[in-house]
XYZ file of N, CA and C in Angstrom:
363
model
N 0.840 -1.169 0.000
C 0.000 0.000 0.000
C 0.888 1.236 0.000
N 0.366 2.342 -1.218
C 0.931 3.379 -0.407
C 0.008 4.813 -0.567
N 0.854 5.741 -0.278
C -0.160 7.008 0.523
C 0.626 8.356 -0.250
N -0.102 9.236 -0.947
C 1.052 10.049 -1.280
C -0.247 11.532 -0.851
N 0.364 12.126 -0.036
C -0.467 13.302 0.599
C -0.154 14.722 -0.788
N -1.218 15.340 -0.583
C -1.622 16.122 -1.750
C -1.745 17.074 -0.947
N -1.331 18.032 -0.039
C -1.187 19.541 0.522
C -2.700 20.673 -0.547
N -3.169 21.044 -0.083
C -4.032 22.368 -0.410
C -3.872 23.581 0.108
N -3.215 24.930 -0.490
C -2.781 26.386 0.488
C -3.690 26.378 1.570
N -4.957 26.044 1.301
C -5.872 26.409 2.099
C -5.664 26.153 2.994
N -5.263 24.813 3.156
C -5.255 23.966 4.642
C -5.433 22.505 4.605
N -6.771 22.182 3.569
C -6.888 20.670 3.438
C -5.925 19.681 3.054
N -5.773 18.490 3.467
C -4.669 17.671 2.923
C -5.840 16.415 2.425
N -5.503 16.174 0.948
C -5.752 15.016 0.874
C -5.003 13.821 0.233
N -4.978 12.833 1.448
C -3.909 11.828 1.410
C -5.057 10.384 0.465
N -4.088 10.033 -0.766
C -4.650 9.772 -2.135
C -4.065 7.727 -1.410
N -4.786 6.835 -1.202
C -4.638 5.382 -0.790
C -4.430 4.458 -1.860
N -3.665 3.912 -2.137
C -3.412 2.986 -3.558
C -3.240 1.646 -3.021
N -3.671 0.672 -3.305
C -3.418 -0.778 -2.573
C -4.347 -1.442 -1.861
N -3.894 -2.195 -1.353
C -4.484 -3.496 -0.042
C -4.420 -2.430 1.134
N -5.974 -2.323 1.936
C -5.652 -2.242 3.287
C -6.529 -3.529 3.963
N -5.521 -3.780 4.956
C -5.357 -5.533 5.480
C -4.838 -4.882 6.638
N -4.380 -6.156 7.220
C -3.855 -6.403 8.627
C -2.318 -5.896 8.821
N -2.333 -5.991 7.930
C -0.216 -5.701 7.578
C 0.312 -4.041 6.855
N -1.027 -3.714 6.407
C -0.710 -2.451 5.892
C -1.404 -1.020 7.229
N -2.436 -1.456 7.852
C -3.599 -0.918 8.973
C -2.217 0.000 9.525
N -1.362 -0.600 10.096
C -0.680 0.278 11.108
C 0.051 1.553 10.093
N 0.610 1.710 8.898
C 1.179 2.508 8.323
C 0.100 3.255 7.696
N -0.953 3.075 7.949
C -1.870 3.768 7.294
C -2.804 4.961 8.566
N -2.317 4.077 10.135
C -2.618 4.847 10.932
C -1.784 6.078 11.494
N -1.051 5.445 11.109
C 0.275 5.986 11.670
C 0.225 7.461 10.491
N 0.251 7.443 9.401
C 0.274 8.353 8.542
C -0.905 9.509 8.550
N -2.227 8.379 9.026
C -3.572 10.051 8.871
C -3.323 10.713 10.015
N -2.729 10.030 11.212
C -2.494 10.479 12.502
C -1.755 11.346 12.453
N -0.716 11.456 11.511
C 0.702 12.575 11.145
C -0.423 13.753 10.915
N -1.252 13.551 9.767
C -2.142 14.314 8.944
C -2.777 14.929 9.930
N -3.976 14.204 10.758
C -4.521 14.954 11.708
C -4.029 15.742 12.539
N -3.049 15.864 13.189
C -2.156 16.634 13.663
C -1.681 17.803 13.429
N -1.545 17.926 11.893
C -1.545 19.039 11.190
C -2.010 20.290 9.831
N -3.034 19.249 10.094
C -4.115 19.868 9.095
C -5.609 19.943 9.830
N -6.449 20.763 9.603
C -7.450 21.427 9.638
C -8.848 20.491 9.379
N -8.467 19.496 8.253
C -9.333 19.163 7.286
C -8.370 17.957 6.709
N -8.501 16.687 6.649
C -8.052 15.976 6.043
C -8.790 14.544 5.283
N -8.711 14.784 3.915
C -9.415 14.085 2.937
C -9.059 13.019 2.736
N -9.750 11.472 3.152
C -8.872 10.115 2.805
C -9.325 9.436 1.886
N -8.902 9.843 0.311
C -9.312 9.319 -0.660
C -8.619 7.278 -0.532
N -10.036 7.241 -0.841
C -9.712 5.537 -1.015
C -10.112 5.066 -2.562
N -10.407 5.517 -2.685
C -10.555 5.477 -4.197
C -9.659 4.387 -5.209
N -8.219 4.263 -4.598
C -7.434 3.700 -5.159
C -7.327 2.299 -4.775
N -7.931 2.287 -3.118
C -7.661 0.630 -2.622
C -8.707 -0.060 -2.984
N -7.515 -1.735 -3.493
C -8.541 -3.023 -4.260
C -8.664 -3.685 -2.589
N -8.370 -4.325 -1.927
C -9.231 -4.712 -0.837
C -9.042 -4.521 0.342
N -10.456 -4.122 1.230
C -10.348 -3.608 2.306
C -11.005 -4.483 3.570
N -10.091 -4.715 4.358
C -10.489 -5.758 5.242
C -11.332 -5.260 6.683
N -11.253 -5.927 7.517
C -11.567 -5.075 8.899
C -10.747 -4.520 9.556
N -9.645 -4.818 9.575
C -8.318 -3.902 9.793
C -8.218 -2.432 9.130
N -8.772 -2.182 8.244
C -9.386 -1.022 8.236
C -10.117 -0.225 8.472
N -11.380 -0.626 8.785
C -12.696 -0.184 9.304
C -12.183 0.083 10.999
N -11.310 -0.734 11.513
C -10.871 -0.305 12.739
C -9.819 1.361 12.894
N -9.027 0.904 11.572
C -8.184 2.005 11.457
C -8.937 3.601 11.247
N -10.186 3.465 10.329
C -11.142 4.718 9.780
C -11.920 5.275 11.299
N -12.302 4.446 12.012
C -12.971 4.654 13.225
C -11.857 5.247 14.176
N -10.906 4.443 14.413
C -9.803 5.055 15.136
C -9.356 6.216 14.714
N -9.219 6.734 13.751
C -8.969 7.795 12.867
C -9.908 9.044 12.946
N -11.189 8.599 12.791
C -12.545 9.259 13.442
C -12.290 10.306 14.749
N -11.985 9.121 15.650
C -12.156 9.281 17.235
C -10.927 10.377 17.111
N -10.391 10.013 17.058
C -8.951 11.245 17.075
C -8.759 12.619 16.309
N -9.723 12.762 15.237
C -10.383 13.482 14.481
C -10.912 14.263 15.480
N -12.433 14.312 16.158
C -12.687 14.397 16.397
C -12.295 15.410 18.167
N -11.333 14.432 18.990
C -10.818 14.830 20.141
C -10.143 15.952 19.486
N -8.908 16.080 18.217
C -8.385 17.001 17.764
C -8.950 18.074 16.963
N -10.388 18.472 17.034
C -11.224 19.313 16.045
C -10.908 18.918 14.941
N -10.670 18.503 14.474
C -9.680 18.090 12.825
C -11.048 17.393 11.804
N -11.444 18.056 11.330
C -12.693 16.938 10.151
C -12.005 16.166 9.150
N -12.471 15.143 9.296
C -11.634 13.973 8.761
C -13.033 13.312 7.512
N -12.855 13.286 6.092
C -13.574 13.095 5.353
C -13.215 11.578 4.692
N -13.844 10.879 4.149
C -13.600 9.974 2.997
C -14.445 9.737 1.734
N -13.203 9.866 0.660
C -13.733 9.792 -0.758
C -13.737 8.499 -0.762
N -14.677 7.983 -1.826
C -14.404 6.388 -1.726
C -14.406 6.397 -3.663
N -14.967 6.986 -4.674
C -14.653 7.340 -6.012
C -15.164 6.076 -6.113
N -14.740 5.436 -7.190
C -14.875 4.157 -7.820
C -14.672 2.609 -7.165
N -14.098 2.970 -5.720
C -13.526 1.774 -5.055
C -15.040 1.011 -4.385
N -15.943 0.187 -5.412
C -17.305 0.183 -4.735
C -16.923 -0.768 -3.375
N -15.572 -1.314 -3.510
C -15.807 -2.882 -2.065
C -15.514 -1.886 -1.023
N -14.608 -0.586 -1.352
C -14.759 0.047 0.301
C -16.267 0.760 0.573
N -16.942 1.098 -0.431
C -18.148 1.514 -0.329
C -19.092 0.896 0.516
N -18.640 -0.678 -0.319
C -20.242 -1.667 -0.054
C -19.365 -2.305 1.608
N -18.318 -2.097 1.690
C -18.547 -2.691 3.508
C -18.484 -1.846 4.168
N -18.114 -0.320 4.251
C -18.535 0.653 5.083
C -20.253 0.715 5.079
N -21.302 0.104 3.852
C -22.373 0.615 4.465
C -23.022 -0.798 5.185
N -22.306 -1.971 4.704
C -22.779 -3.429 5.085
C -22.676 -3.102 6.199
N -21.287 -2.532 6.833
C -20.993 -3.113 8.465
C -21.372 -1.475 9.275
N -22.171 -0.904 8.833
C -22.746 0.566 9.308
C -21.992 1.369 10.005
N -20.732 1.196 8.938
C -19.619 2.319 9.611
C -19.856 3.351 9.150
N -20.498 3.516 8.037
C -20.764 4.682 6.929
C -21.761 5.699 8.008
N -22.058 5.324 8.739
C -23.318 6.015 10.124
C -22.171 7.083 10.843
N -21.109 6.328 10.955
C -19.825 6.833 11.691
C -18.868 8.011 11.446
N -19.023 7.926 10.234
C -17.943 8.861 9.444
C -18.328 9.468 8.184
N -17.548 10.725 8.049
C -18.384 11.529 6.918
C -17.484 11.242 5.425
N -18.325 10.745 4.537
C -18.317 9.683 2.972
C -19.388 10.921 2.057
N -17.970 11.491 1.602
C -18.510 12.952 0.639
C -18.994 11.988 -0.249
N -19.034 10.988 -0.653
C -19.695 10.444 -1.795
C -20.445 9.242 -1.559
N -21.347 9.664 -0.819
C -21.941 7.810 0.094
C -22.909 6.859 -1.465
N -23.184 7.602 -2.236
C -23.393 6.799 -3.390
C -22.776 6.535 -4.561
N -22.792 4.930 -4.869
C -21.349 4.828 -5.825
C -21.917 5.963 -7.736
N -20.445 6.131 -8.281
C -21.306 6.941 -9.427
C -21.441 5.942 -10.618
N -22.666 6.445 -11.394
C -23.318 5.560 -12.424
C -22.514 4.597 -13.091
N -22.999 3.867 -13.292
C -21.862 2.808 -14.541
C -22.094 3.107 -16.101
N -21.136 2.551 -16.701
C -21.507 2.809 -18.555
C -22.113 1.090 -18.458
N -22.643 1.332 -20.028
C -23.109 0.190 -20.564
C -22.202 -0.951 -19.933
N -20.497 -1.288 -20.126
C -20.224 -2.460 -20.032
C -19.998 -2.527 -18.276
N -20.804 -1.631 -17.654
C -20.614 -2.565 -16.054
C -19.699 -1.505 -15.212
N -18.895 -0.805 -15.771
C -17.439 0.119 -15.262
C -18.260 1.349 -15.405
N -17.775 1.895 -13.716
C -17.523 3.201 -13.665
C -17.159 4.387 -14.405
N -17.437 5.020 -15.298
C -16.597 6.044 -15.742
C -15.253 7.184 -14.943
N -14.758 7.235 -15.129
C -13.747 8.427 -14.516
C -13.904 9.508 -14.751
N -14.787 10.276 -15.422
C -15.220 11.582 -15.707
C -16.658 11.691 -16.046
N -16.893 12.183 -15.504
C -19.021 12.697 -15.687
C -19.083 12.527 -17.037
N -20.256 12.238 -17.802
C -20.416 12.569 -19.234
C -21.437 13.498 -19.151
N -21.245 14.869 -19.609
C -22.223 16.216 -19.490
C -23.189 15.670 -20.597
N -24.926 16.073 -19.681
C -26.105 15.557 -20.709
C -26.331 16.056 -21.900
């Protein structure tokens, strides 16, 4: 897995997730929004990029939450095209927990796939 943080003047950071989050990746992934929360205002955890997400994550997003939270810090998640982090944040009603700027997945084309850019009507 890895994590490459995207700085905004404003203040927001959003840290962009590529990979497996599992049992073996959870701690470098806590360890990193925790850096984030610390020093940002606003921090965006695009998941967008991770292929599978276990419960070792859902522990890590909640933990992440809570500390969010104690630190004023709003802590968001994109989830884009990644529908398996979608569909078990709302299976296991973590999605109740945490704020998911995009809690519905976006439309598919004819063959089944997501598009990556809107098609204007």
């Amino acid at each position: 897995m890895t994590l490459e943080a995207v700085p905004h003047p404003s203040g927001p950071v959003a840290l962009h997730v590529v990979g497996d989050v599992d049992l073996a990746t959870a701690p470098f992934l806590a360890e990193q929004v925790g850096d984030w929360l610390a020093a940002s205002p606003r921090v965006v955890l695009d998941l967008s990029g991770v292929g599978v997400f276990a419960s070792a994550g859902i522990s890590v997003l909640l933990d992440c939450q809570h500390a969010a939270v104690a630190a004023g810090v709003v802590l968001e998640l994109y989830c884009g095209a990644a529908r398996q982090v979608r569909r078990v944040l709302q299976v296991t009603g973590t999605c109740e927990h945490l704020r998911v700027l995009d809690p519905h997945p976006p439309p598919e084309t004819p063959d089944g796939r997501a598009p990556l850019f809107p098609v204007p009507d």
